């Protein structure tokens, strides 16, 4: 449900809007972008580059976010970079002494997760993104770990039960992703000369969509 937009510069966050409500992302993304530009008093052509979260995450939300970012970048011949959703979430807990595990509810009894740690002004990836059961994730945790993300809404009690004192939890205000974190990581990539090709940048799904499963003949309908 959560999505947002942000504008950042070398001086910090200029503006950021976050919504965590049950409303189609397609209906709120463009109005949020328009509001941000109007409130700051700039036009799209004054933006030097765009950053977009590319996943993992909800299939529809990722497609909408990525297609919108591509359209904006293409319209003004501007730069675009993709940013890992989980890495951007880990970025919101700087100088954390423990390893960090963002988790997203992937439905079907699974969570999307990865392990990170902070090293100075960098966030270091310790594991690849994976869609696993909370029990499988718990079996891979061997040290105190800070969890954050919407997966806690469903699986916090499971993690507490499985991991005991090894499970630490970010406060409510720090559990969700932030558009400003995506923007800041994207800005860093752009300043280091990284660029993504508009035609090749794609969402990072950790498992096939239902449509792909049907096409592959592995979709089994559930009888009521």
mmCIF file of N, CA and C in Angstrom, residues 6-9 12-13 49-55 80-94 102 116-118 120-125 177-196 204:
data_model
loop_
_atom_site.group_PDB
_atom_site.id
_atom_site.type_symbol
_atom_site.label_atom_id
_atom_site.label_comp_id
_atom_site.label_asym_id
_atom_site.label_seq_id
_atom_site.Cartn_x
_atom_site.Cartn_y
_atom_site.Cartn_z
ATOM 1 N N UNK A 6 9.819 11.916 -3.763
ATOM 2 C CA UNK A 6 10.687 12.840 -3.038
ATOM 3 C C UNK A 6 11.574 13.581 -4.019
ATOM 4 N N UNK A 7 12.001 14.772 -3.623
ATOM 5 C CA UNK A 7 12.998 15.555 -4.351
ATOM 6 C C UNK A 7 14.169 15.784 -3.407
ATOM 7 N N UNK A 8 15.389 15.474 -3.875
ATOM 8 C CA UNK A 8 16.576 15.677 -3.048
ATOM 9 C C UNK A 8 17.623 16.451 -3.841
ATOM 10 N N UNK A 9 18.519 17.082 -3.104
ATOM 11 C CA UNK A 9 19.650 17.786 -3.702
ATOM 12 C C UNK A 9 20.858 17.539 -2.821
ATOM 13 N N UNK A 12 20.148 18.178 0.832
ATOM 14 C CA UNK A 12 19.259 17.312 1.603
ATOM 15 C C UNK A 12 17.927 17.096 0.911
ATOM 16 N N UNK A 13 16.936 16.686 1.707
ATOM 17 C CA UNK A 13 15.601 16.419 1.173
ATOM 18 C C UNK A 13 14.855 17.740 1.007
ATOM 19 N N UNK A 49 17.969 14.246 -12.699
ATOM 20 C CA UNK A 49 17.929 12.804 -12.870
ATOM 21 C C UNK A 49 16.800 12.202 -12.055
ATOM 22 N N UNK A 50 16.410 10.994 -12.432
ATOM 23 C CA UNK A 50 15.320 10.291 -11.762
ATOM 24 C C UNK A 50 15.832 8.976 -11.184
ATOM 25 N N UNK A 51 15.295 8.620 -10.032
ATOM 26 C CA UNK A 51 15.578 7.322 -9.414
ATOM 27 C C UNK A 51 14.248 6.645 -9.127
ATOM 28 N N UNK A 52 14.214 5.338 -9.281
ATOM 29 C CA UNK A 52 12.973 4.600 -9.066
ATOM 30 C C UNK A 52 13.292 3.268 -8.398
ATOM 31 N N UNK A 53 12.451 2.889 -7.441
ATOM 32 C CA UNK A 53 12.596 1.575 -6.813
ATOM 33 C C UNK A 53 12.165 0.509 -7.807
ATOM 34 N N UNK A 54 13.008 -0.491 -8.008
ATOM 35 C CA UNK A 54 12.726 -1.513 -9.023
ATOM 36 C C UNK A 54 12.366 -2.870 -8.415
ATOM 37 N N UNK A 55 12.240 -2.924 -7.092
ATOM 38 C CA UNK A 55 11.807 -4.181 -6.504
ATOM 39 C C UNK A 55 12.874 -4.789 -5.607
ATOM 40 N N UNK A 80 18.239 8.200 -15.695
ATOM 41 C CA UNK A 80 17.401 7.362 -14.843
ATOM 42 C C UNK A 80 18.245 6.240 -14.253
ATOM 43 N N UNK A 81 18.037 5.973 -12.958
ATOM 44 C CA UNK A 81 18.705 4.837 -12.321
ATOM 45 C C UNK A 81 17.676 4.065 -11.497
ATOM 46 N N UNK A 82 17.841 2.761 -11.471
ATOM 47 C CA UNK A 82 17.001 1.917 -10.631
ATOM 48 C C UNK A 82 17.685 1.641 -9.307
ATOM 49 N N UNK A 83 16.893 1.520 -8.259
ATOM 50 C CA UNK A 83 17.420 1.292 -6.908
ATOM 51 C C UNK A 83 16.687 0.104 -6.289
ATOM 52 N N UNK A 84 17.421 -0.764 -5.643
ATOM 53 C CA UNK A 84 16.818 -1.898 -4.952
ATOM 54 C C UNK A 84 15.901 -1.407 -3.843
ATOM 55 N N UNK A 85 14.680 -1.911 -3.819
ATOM 56 C CA UNK A 85 13.727 -1.530 -2.780
ATOM 57 C C UNK A 85 14.252 -1.900 -1.397
ATOM 58 N N UNK A 86 14.782 -3.095 -1.250
ATOM 59 C CA UNK A 86 15.263 -3.549 0.060
ATOM 60 C C UNK A 86 16.500 -2.783 0.494
ATOM 61 N N UNK A 87 17.381 -2.464 -0.434
ATOM 62 C CA UNK A 87 18.571 -1.686 -0.087
ATOM 63 C C UNK A 87 18.181 -0.290 0.390
ATOM 64 N N UNK A 88 17.194 0.312 -0.289
ATOM 65 C CA UNK A 88 16.731 1.643 0.111
ATOM 66 C C UNK A 88 16.123 1.610 1.513
ATOM 67 N N UNK A 89 15.439 0.520 1.845
ATOM 68 C CA UNK A 89 14.880 0.387 3.194
ATOM 69 C C UNK A 89 15.990 0.278 4.236
ATOM 70 N N UNK A 90 17.005 -0.509 3.935
ATOM 71 C CA UNK A 90 18.135 -0.651 4.866
ATOM 72 C C UNK A 90 18.871 0.675 5.042
ATOM 73 N N UNK A 91 18.867 1.487 4.012
ATOM 74 C CA UNK A 91 19.555 2.776 4.051
ATOM 75 C C UNK A 91 18.956 3.711 5.100
ATOM 76 N N UNK A 92 17.700 3.480 5.470
ATOM 77 C CA UNK A 92 17.029 4.381 6.416
ATOM 78 C C UNK A 92 17.476 4.164 7.861
ATOM 79 N N UNK A 93 18.346 3.179 8.107
ATOM 80 C CA UNK A 93 18.840 2.920 9.469
ATOM 81 C C UNK A 93 20.355 3.087 9.510
ATOM 82 N N UNK A 94 20.866 4.302 9.296
ATOM 83 C CA UNK A 94 22.321 4.509 9.232
ATOM 84 C C UNK A 94 22.991 4.265 10.579
ATOM 85 N N UNK A 102 15.314 -5.968 5.873
ATOM 86 C CA UNK A 102 14.008 -5.485 5.428
ATOM 87 C C UNK A 102 13.172 -6.661 4.932
ATOM 88 N N UNK A 116 21.594 -6.817 5.165
ATOM 89 C CA UNK A 116 22.516 -5.706 4.915
ATOM 90 C C UNK A 116 23.203 -5.314 6.223
ATOM 91 N N UNK A 117 24.285 -4.555 6.095
ATOM 92 C CA UNK A 117 24.900 -3.907 7.251
ATOM 93 C C UNK A 117 25.471 -2.573 6.798
ATOM 94 N N UNK A 118 25.598 -1.660 7.742
ATOM 95 C CA UNK A 118 26.170 -0.352 7.429
ATOM 96 C C UNK A 118 27.661 -0.358 7.721
ATOM 97 N N UNK A 120 30.399 2.647 7.608
ATOM 98 C CA UNK A 120 30.643 4.057 7.339
ATOM 99 C C UNK A 120 29.419 4.681 6.684
ATOM 100 N N UNK A 121 29.631 5.305 5.540
ATOM 101 C CA UNK A 121 28.512 5.929 4.833
ATOM 102 C C UNK A 121 27.994 5.049 3.708
ATOM 103 N N UNK A 122 28.224 3.746 3.822
ATOM 104 C CA UNK A 122 27.753 2.805 2.806
ATOM 105 C C UNK A 122 26.882 1.725 3.443
ATOM 106 N N UNK A 123 25.967 1.200 2.649
ATOM 107 C CA UNK A 123 25.203 0.041 3.082
ATOM 108 C C UNK A 123 25.718 -1.157 2.283
ATOM 109 N N UNK A 124 26.101 -2.200 2.979
ATOM 110 C CA UNK A 124 26.725 -3.371 2.369
ATOM 111 C C UNK A 124 25.716 -4.512 2.295
ATOM 112 N N UNK A 125 25.573 -5.088 1.133
ATOM 113 C CA UNK A 125 24.660 -6.228 0.961
ATOM 114 C C UNK A 125 25.346 -7.504 1.437
ATOM 115 N N UNK A 177 9.405 1.883 3.824
ATOM 116 C CA UNK A 177 10.377 2.444 2.908
ATOM 117 C C UNK A 177 10.162 3.944 2.754
ATOM 118 N N UNK A 178 11.179 4.650 2.295
ATOM 119 C CA UNK A 178 11.074 6.089 2.085
ATOM 120 C C UNK A 178 11.525 6.437 0.685
ATOM 121 N N UNK A 179 10.723 7.255 0.008
ATOM 122 C CA UNK A 179 11.100 7.704 -1.326
ATOM 123 C C UNK A 179 12.404 8.487 -1.285
ATOM 124 N N UNK A 180 12.645 9.226 -0.201
ATOM 125 C CA UNK A 180 13.879 10.000 -0.093
ATOM 126 C C UNK A 180 15.109 9.095 -0.071
ATOM 127 N N UNK A 181 14.984 7.898 0.495
ATOM 128 C CA UNK A 181 16.101 6.959 0.511
ATOM 129 C C UNK A 181 16.400 6.466 -0.904
ATOM 130 N N UNK A 182 15.348 6.190 -1.664
ATOM 131 C CA UNK A 182 15.526 5.800 -3.068
ATOM 132 C C UNK A 182 16.203 6.932 -3.832
ATOM 133 N N UNK A 183 15.728 8.172 -3.605
ATOM 134 C CA UNK A 183 16.282 9.328 -4.302
ATOM 135 C C UNK A 183 17.754 9.548 -3.948
ATOM 136 N N UNK A 184 18.089 9.415 -2.663
ATOM 137 C CA UNK A 184 19.469 9.650 -2.247
ATOM 138 C C UNK A 184 20.417 8.600 -2.811
ATOM 139 N N UNK A 185 20.003 7.333 -2.765
ATOM 140 C CA UNK A 185 20.841 6.283 -3.336
ATOM 141 C C UNK A 185 20.968 6.452 -4.843
ATOM 142 N N UNK A 186 19.861 6.846 -5.488
ATOM 143 C CA UNK A 186 19.910 7.098 -6.921
ATOM 144 C C UNK A 186 20.837 8.249 -7.257
ATOM 145 N N UNK A 187 20.770 9.319 -6.471
ATOM 146 C CA UNK A 187 21.657 10.466 -6.682
ATOM 147 C C UNK A 187 23.119 10.048 -6.543
ATOM 148 N N UNK A 188 23.417 9.235 -5.550
ATOM 149 C CA UNK A 188 24.791 8.745 -5.379
ATOM 150 C C UNK A 188 25.256 7.977 -6.614
ATOM 151 N N UNK A 189 24.375 7.128 -7.132
ATOM 152 C CA UNK A 189 24.735 6.349 -8.319
ATOM 153 C C UNK A 189 25.001 7.265 -9.509
ATOM 154 N N UNK A 190 24.146 8.263 -9.682
ATOM 155 C CA UNK A 190 24.318 9.193 -10.799
ATOM 156 C C UNK A 190 25.631 9.962 -10.671
ATOM 157 N N UNK A 191 25.959 10.411 -9.461
ATOM 158 C CA UNK A 191 27.192 11.160 -9.251
ATOM 159 C C UNK A 191 28.436 10.295 -9.481
ATOM 160 N N UNK A 192 28.284 8.985 -9.348
ATOM 161 C CA UNK A 192 29.395 8.069 -9.609
ATOM 162 C C UNK A 192 29.402 7.574 -11.059
ATOM 163 N N UNK A 193 28.563 8.175 -11.887
ATOM 164 C CA UNK A 193 28.580 7.864 -13.306
ATOM 165 C C UNK A 193 27.725 6.700 -13.746
ATOM 166 N N UNK A 194 26.899 6.172 -12.840
ATOM 167 C CA UNK A 194 26.039 5.048 -13.211
ATOM 168 C C UNK A 194 24.812 5.539 -13.980
ATOM 169 N N UNK A 195 24.421 4.786 -14.972
ATOM 170 C CA UNK A 195 23.239 5.094 -15.765
ATOM 171 C C UNK A 195 22.524 3.785 -16.089
ATOM 172 N N UNK A 196 21.222 3.816 -16.151
ATOM 173 C CA UNK A 196 20.463 2.648 -16.583
ATOM 174 C C UNK A 196 19.813 2.942 -17.916
ATOM 175 N N UNK A 204 12.370 -6.045 -10.666
ATOM 176 C CA UNK A 204 13.025 -7.253 -10.168
ATOM 177 C C UNK A 204 12.011 -8.079 -9.399
#
